[in-house]
Coordinates of C-alpha atoms and ligand atoms in Angstrom, one line a residue:
M1 CA 137.6 78.5 133.4
S2 CA 137.8 81.1 130.6
K3 CA 134.8 82.3 128.9
S4 CA 133.9 83.8 125.7
I5 CA 130.5 85.7 126.4
P6 CA 129.6 87.9 123.0
Y7 CA 127.9 91.5 123.6
S8 CA 124.7 90.1 121.7
H9 CA 123.8 86.6 120.1
Q10 CA 120.8 84.2 117.9
C11 CA 119.0 81.7 119.8
I12 CA 118.3 79.1 117.2
E13 CA 116.5 75.9 118.5
E14 CA 115.5 72.8 116.9
D15 CA 112.1 73.7 115.8
D16 CA 113.9 77.1 113.5
I17 CA 116.2 74.4 112.4
K18 CA 113.0 72.1 111.3
A19 CA 111.3 75.4 110.0
V20 CA 114.2 75.9 107.4
V21 CA 114.8 72.6 106.1
E22 CA 111.7 72.4 105.7
V23 CA 111.7 75.0 102.9
L24 CA 115.0 74.2 101.5
R25 CA 113.4 70.7 100.8
S26 CA 109.8 72.0 99.0
D27 CA 109.0 74.5 95.9
Y28 CA 110.0 77.6 96.6
L29 CA 113.2 79.1 97.9
T30 CA 112.3 82.4 96.9
Q31 CA 109.5 83.9 95.8
G32 CA 106.8 81.5 97.6
P33 CA 104.4 81.3 100.2
K34 CA 106.4 82.1 103.0
V35 CA 107.6 85.6 102.3
Q36 CA 103.6 86.5 103.2
E37 CA 103.6 84.3 106.3
F38 CA 106.0 85.4 107.9
E39 CA 104.5 89.5 107.3
Q40 CA 101.6 88.1 107.9
H41 CA 102.5 87.2 111.0
L42 CA 104.9 90.1 111.8
S43 CA 101.7 92.3 111.4
A44 CA 99.4 91.0 113.3
Y45 CA 102.0 90.7 116.4
C46 CA 102.5 94.5 116.1
G47 CA 99.0 95.8 115.7
A48 CA 100.2 97.1 112.2
K49 CA 98.1 96.9 109.3
F50 CA 100.7 96.2 106.9
A51 CA 104.5 94.9 107.5
V52 CA 107.0 94.3 104.1
S53 CA 109.6 92.3 104.5
F54 CA 113.0 93.4 103.1
S55 CA 116.7 91.7 102.3
S56 CA 118.1 93.5 105.3
G57 CA 117.2 96.6 107.8
T58 CA 119.0 98.5 106.1
A59 CA 117.0 98.0 102.8
A60 CA 114.1 98.3 104.9
L61 CA 115.6 102.1 106.0
H62 CA 116.1 102.6 102.0
G63 CA 112.7 101.5 101.4
A64 CA 111.3 103.2 103.6
Y65 CA 112.8 106.4 102.9
F66 CA 111.6 106.2 98.9
A67 CA 108.4 106.0 100.1
A68 CA 108.6 108.7 102.3
A69 CA 109.0 110.5 98.3
L70 CA 112.8 111.2 99.9
G71 CA 115.1 112.6 97.3
G72 CA 117.7 115.4 96.1
G73 CA 117.1 118.7 98.4
Y74 CA 115.8 117.3 101.3
E75 CA 116.8 116.3 105.0
I76 CA 115.5 113.5 107.6
I77 CA 116.6 114.6 110.8
T78 CA 118.0 111.9 113.0
S79 CA 120.0 111.1 116.2
P80 CA 123.8 110.6 115.5
M81 CA 123.9 107.6 118.0
T82 CA 122.7 104.8 115.6
F83 CA 124.1 102.1 113.6
L84 CA 125.5 104.3 110.3
A85 CA 122.1 102.8 108.2
T86 CA 119.9 105.6 109.6
A87 CA 122.0 107.8 107.6
N88 CA 123.5 106.4 105.0
A89 CA 119.8 105.0 103.8
A90 CA 119.3 109.3 103.6
L91 CA 122.1 109.4 101.7
Y92 CA 121.3 106.3 99.1
L93 CA 118.6 109.1 98.0
G94 CA 120.5 112.2 97.6
A95 CA 119.0 113.5 101.3
R96 CA 121.1 115.0 103.8
P97 CA 121.1 113.7 107.5
V98 CA 120.4 116.3 109.9
F99 CA 121.4 114.9 113.0
V100 CA 120.2 116.6 116.7
D101 CA 121.3 115.9 120.1
I102 CA 120.3 113.2 122.2
E103 CA 119.2 112.8 126.0
A104 CA 121.9 111.7 128.0
D105 CA 120.2 109.3 130.0
T106 CA 118.1 106.9 127.1
G107 CA 120.4 108.4 124.6
N108 CA 117.4 108.8 122.1
I109 CA 117.1 111.5 120.1
S110 CA 116.0 114.9 122.1
P111 CA 111.8 115.4 121.7
A112 CA 113.0 119.5 122.5
L113 CA 115.9 120.0 120.2
I114 CA 114.3 118.7 117.0
E115 CA 111.7 121.9 116.0
Q116 CA 115.0 124.1 116.0
A117 CA 116.6 121.5 113.3
I118 CA 113.5 121.9 110.9
T119 CA 113.9 123.6 107.5
K120 CA 112.3 123.8 104.9
K121 CA 113.8 120.8 103.1
T122 CA 113.0 118.7 106.1
R123 CA 110.7 115.5 105.8
A124 CA 111.1 112.9 107.9
I125 CA 112.0 112.8 111.3
V126 CA 113.4 109.6 112.2
P127 CA 114.2 108.5 115.9
V128 CA 116.2 105.7 116.6
H129 CA 114.6 103.1 119.5
F130 CA 118.5 103.5 121.1
A131 CA 119.4 100.0 123.3
G132 CA 115.5 99.0 122.7
H133 CA 114.1 101.6 124.4
P134 CA 111.8 103.6 122.9
A135 CA 112.0 107.0 121.9
D136 CA 109.4 109.7 123.2
L137 CA 107.3 109.0 119.8
S138 CA 103.9 111.4 121.3
K139 CA 106.1 114.6 122.1
I140 CA 108.0 113.6 119.0
A141 CA 104.4 113.5 117.1
E142 CA 103.5 116.7 118.1
T143 CA 105.8 118.2 116.0
V144 CA 105.8 116.3 113.2
K145 CA 101.9 117.0 112.7
K146 CA 103.0 120.8 113.7
Y147 CA 105.4 121.0 110.7
H148 CA 103.3 118.5 108.6
L149 CA 106.5 115.6 108.0
I150 CA 106.5 112.1 107.8
M151 CA 108.2 110.0 110.5
I152 CA 109.1 107.0 110.6
E153 CA 110.6 104.9 113.4
D154 CA 114.1 102.8 113.1
A155 CA 113.0 100.1 115.4
C156 CA 116.0 98.1 114.3
H157 CA 116.7 97.5 118.5
A158 CA 113.2 97.4 120.0
L159 CA 111.1 94.8 118.6
G160 CA 109.2 93.6 121.3
G161 CA 109.3 96.3 123.2
R162 CA 106.5 98.8 124.1
Y163 CA 105.7 102.5 124.4
L164 CA 102.4 103.6 126.5
K165 CA 101.2 100.1 126.5
G166 CA 101.4 100.0 122.9
K167 CA 103.9 98.1 121.0
I168 CA 106.6 99.4 118.5
G169 CA 105.9 98.5 115.0
D170 CA 101.9 99.5 115.9
C171 CA 102.6 102.7 114.0
R172 CA 99.9 104.4 116.7
Y173 CA 102.8 107.6 116.1
S174 CA 104.8 107.2 113.0
D175 CA 103.7 106.4 109.3
M176 CA 106.1 103.7 108.9
T177 CA 108.7 101.5 111.8
V178 CA 111.5 99.1 110.6
F179 CA 112.8 96.4 111.9
S180 CA 116.0 94.5 111.2
F181 CA 116.4 90.3 111.6
H182 CA 120.4 90.3 111.5
P183 CA 121.9 87.8 114.5
V184 CA 122.0 90.2 117.3
K185 CA 118.6 91.5 117.0
S186 CA 115.7 90.9 119.1
I187 CA 114.6 87.7 115.9
T188 CA 116.9 87.0 113.0
T189 CA 116.3 85.8 109.7
A190 CA 120.1 85.9 109.5
E191 CA 120.1 88.9 107.3
G192 CA 116.5 90.8 107.0
G193 CA 114.5 93.9 107.6
A194 CA 111.2 95.1 107.5
V195 CA 108.8 98.0 107.1
L196 CA 105.4 97.9 109.2
T197 CA 102.8 100.6 108.2
N198 CA 98.9 101.5 108.0
N199 CA 98.9 103.2 105.2
A200 CA 97.9 101.6 102.1
G201 CA 99.6 103.6 99.7
L202 CA 102.9 103.3 101.4
Y203 CA 102.4 99.8 101.6
E204 CA 102.3 99.7 97.5
K205 CA 105.3 101.6 97.2
L206 CA 107.4 99.7 99.6
V207 CA 106.2 96.8 97.6
M208 CA 107.3 98.3 94.5
F209 CA 110.6 99.7 95.5
R210 CA 111.0 95.9 96.9
Q211 CA 111.1 94.1 93.2
H212 CA 112.7 96.9 90.5
G213 CA 109.6 99.1 90.8
V214 CA 107.3 96.5 89.3
T215 CA 104.1 96.5 90.0
R216 CA 101.1 93.5 88.5
N217 CA 98.2 95.0 89.9
A218 CA 96.0 95.6 86.9
R219 CA 94.6 98.5 88.8
A220 CA 97.6 100.4 89.7
F221 CA 98.6 100.5 85.3
L222 CA 99.9 103.5 84.0
N223 CA 99.8 102.3 80.6
K224 CA 96.7 100.2 80.2
E225 CA 96.2 100.2 77.0
N226 CA 100.0 98.3 76.8
Y227 CA 98.0 95.7 78.6
L228 CA 97.8 92.6 76.2
G229 CA 97.6 89.5 78.5
Q230 CA 98.5 88.3 82.1
W231 CA 102.4 88.6 81.1
Y232 CA 102.5 92.1 81.6
Y233 CA 103.5 94.2 84.1
E234 CA 104.6 97.7 84.9
M235 CA 107.7 99.6 86.2
Q236 CA 106.9 102.6 87.6
Y237 CA 109.7 103.5 89.9
L238 CA 113.6 102.6 90.0
G239 CA 113.6 99.9 92.3
Y240 CA 116.3 96.9 93.5
N241 CA 116.2 93.6 94.1
Y242 CA 115.4 93.9 98.5
R243 CA 113.6 90.4 98.9
L244 CA 113.7 88.6 101.7
T245 CA 113.9 84.5 100.4
D246 CA 111.5 81.7 101.6
I247 CA 114.4 80.1 103.9
H248 CA 115.1 83.6 105.8
S249 CA 110.9 84.0 105.7
A250 CA 110.1 80.8 107.4
L251 CA 113.4 81.1 110.3
G252 CA 111.4 84.5 110.6
I253 CA 108.3 82.8 111.7
S254 CA 109.9 80.4 114.0
Q255 CA 112.0 82.9 115.9
L256 CA 108.9 85.4 116.1
R257 CA 106.7 82.7 118.0
K258 CA 109.6 83.0 120.7
L259 CA 109.9 86.6 120.6
D260 CA 107.9 87.2 123.8
R261 CA 109.5 84.7 125.7
F262 CA 113.2 86.2 124.2
I263 CA 112.2 89.9 125.7
Q264 CA 110.9 88.6 128.9
K265 CA 114.4 86.8 129.4
R266 CA 116.4 90.1 128.2
R267 CA 114.3 91.8 130.6
E268 CA 115.6 89.5 133.4
I269 CA 118.6 89.8 132.9
A270 CA 119.1 93.7 133.1
K271 CA 116.6 93.9 136.0
I272 CA 119.6 91.5 137.2
Y273 CA 122.7 93.7 136.3
S274 CA 120.1 97.3 137.4
Q275 CA 120.4 95.2 140.7
A276 CA 124.0 93.8 141.1
F277 CA 125.3 97.5 139.5
V278 CA 123.0 100.0 141.6
D279 CA 125.3 102.7 142.7
N280 CA 127.7 101.6 141.5
P281 CA 130.7 104.0 141.6
C282 CA 132.9 103.4 138.5
F283 CA 129.7 103.6 135.8
Q284 CA 125.6 104.8 135.6
T285 CA 123.1 101.6 134.2
P286 CA 120.4 102.5 132.2
I287 CA 117.2 103.6 132.9
E288 CA 113.8 102.5 131.7
K289 CA 111.1 105.6 131.7
D290 CA 107.6 105.9 132.7
Y291 CA 106.6 105.4 129.1
A292 CA 108.7 103.0 128.2
E293 CA 109.0 99.0 128.0
S294 CA 112.3 98.6 126.1
A295 CA 113.1 95.3 124.7
W296 CA 116.5 95.6 125.6
H297 CA 118.9 95.4 123.2
L298 CA 122.0 96.5 124.2
Y299 CA 122.0 97.5 128.2
P300 CA 124.6 100.2 127.9
V301 CA 127.0 101.6 130.8
R302 CA 127.7 105.1 131.4
L303 CA 131.3 105.2 132.6
K304 CA 131.3 108.3 135.4
D305 CA 134.1 111.0 135.0
R306 CA 137.1 109.7 136.9
Y307 CA 137.1 106.4 134.3
K308 CA 135.7 108.5 131.3
A309 CA 139.6 108.7 130.1
K310 CA 139.8 105.7 131.0
K311 CA 137.8 103.6 128.8
A312 CA 139.6 101.9 125.9
E313 CA 141.5 100.4 129.3
V314 CA 138.4 99.4 131.0
F315 CA 137.4 98.5 128.1
A316 CA 140.5 96.1 126.8
K317 CA 140.4 94.7 130.8
L318 CA 136.7 93.2 129.7
R319 CA 137.9 91.8 126.5
A320 CA 140.3 90.5 128.5
R321 CA 138.1 88.7 130.8
G322 CA 136.3 86.7 127.8
L323 CA 133.5 89.5 127.7
G324 CA 132.4 90.5 123.8
V325 CA 131.7 94.0 125.3
Q326 CA 130.8 97.0 122.2
V327 CA 130.5 100.1 121.8
H328 CA 127.4 102.2 120.8
Y329 CA 127.7 104.3 118.4
M330 CA 130.7 106.7 117.7
P331 CA 128.3 109.4 116.3
V332 CA 127.6 108.7 112.7
Y333 CA 128.9 112.3 111.7
L334 CA 132.8 111.9 113.2
Q335 CA 132.9 109.1 110.8
P336 CA 135.3 110.3 107.8
Y337 CA 132.3 109.6 104.9
Y338 CA 130.5 112.2 107.2
Q339 CA 133.3 114.7 108.0
Q340 CA 134.1 114.6 104.0
L341 CA 130.7 115.8 103.4
G342 CA 131.0 118.6 105.8
Y343 CA 129.7 117.6 109.3
K344 CA 131.7 119.2 111.4
K345 CA 133.0 117.9 115.2
A346 CA 131.1 118.7 118.7
L347 CA 127.5 118.9 116.1
C348 CA 126.0 116.8 119.1
P349 CA 127.6 117.7 122.4
H350 CA 126.0 115.3 124.1
S351 CA 125.5 112.4 121.4
E352 CA 130.3 113.0 122.2
D353 CA 129.9 112.8 125.7
F354 CA 127.7 109.4 125.9
Y355 CA 130.2 107.8 123.0
Q356 CA 133.2 108.5 125.5
R357 CA 131.4 107.0 128.2
E358 CA 129.4 104.1 126.9
I359 CA 130.0 100.4 127.1
S360 CA 127.8 97.5 126.1
I361 CA 128.4 94.4 128.0
P362 CA 126.5 91.1 127.1
I363 CA 122.5 90.7 127.0
F364 CA 121.0 87.9 125.0
Q365 CA 118.0 85.7 125.5
S366 CA 120.3 82.2 125.3
M367 CA 122.6 83.2 128.5
S368 CA 122.7 81.1 131.0
E369 CA 122.9 81.8 134.8
D370 CA 126.3 80.7 134.9
D371 CA 127.0 83.7 131.7
I372 CA 125.2 86.1 133.1
D373 CA 127.4 85.7 137.3
Y374 CA 130.3 86.1 135.1
V375 CA 129.5 89.1 133.3
V376 CA 128.6 90.4 137.1
K377 CA 131.3 89.4 138.6
N378 CA 134.1 90.3 136.0
V379 CA 132.5 94.1 135.4
L380 CA 132.7 94.6 139.2
G381 CA 136.2 92.5 138.9
V382 CA 137.9 95.1 136.6
F383 CA 136.9 98.2 138.1
Q384 CA 138.8 96.6 141.2
E385 CA 142.0 96.3 139.0
F386 CA 142.6 100.4 139.3
Ligands
LIG1 C1 120.5 97.2 112.5 C2 120.3 98.3 112.3 C3 120.7 98.5 111.4 C4 121.1 97.7 109.6 O1 120.0 96.8 109.9 P1 120.6 95.9 109.4 O2 119.6 94.3 109.0 O3 122.2 95.0 109.4 O4 120.9 96.0 108.0 C5 120.0 100.2 110.7 N1 119.3 101.1 112.4 C6 120.3 99.9 113.6 C7 119.7 101.5 114.3 C8 120.6 99.1 113.5 O5 121.1 98.8 115.0

């Protein structure tokens, strides 16, 4: 029997399909009632005042950075152990990402190293909750406060996770939290994203940025003397069309109802793996800090020294057994585009070491018991081939 199990996969059920089809039969495919409904459910789930949906997690990051007034001459501090978009969205606005190294165990930005990276140009700190495991937000918040900065959580891995009993997305320690609803994430809208915030001013800017920088809110008009009738609107910023559609939003509403079940399943799989691989001589398993409940977006194992140089071989053997393993991530600054911008190798040694050891094995809500067994057997089996 040969299997093929991806590292992650969406879980779409009949009621999800029905919700989407209902919108297709309705009057509004986009800019209709489902968008706000999704946003209301999402903000209520997370415990934040506002949610603004976007057409992708990347667009949501762009919006959050814009709302934080990032622009030319400013810097954000983030981790290189992330998807490209975290850093790219700063470049979109002419700002510069400054990379701070990670903690070797969680793969999250090291709070102790942030302070020395702060300059006069620093505007925001952007912790990424790597693999769904929350970064140490209260520690990072101390530095944010001390230097009067903004904190934006890249929580694209972490919807459904918790930090110190609070839900990721409640923005208790941050100004904004960004989610993605790509099919590999906790819930999906196909493409989609959102920014959560408790700040009404940021909320207004996010809503405008998503739609060409336009407002129809009469109280916010800058040229009130131009107002002649109900058709009037004002463009006050250079925004984009970053809207999520009603089709996507309906899927999001339906998926959100299942989020707790999805996370519970991911947590169960992680537990099975961590028991099956306990004290493994070949690789280390991911941990959960006492302040964290991971959303287990990924299950990142790290090869021990004797296999580090053989990672490509281990990876190929896992793939040959039908495990759709992946690597998260090559540090962003090692990409050719970033190298051309002048970022140097060895900038973040822990991140580079992590990259050389890391392999993400399959974990997602629709895995069967058979799939889980298959992964365990074959991960253990691969190392017997050496
Ligand atoms: C997925 C992801 C993004 C981008 O989200 P998209 O919806 O794919 O645009 C950004 N940051 C991280 C950490 C991600 O995993």
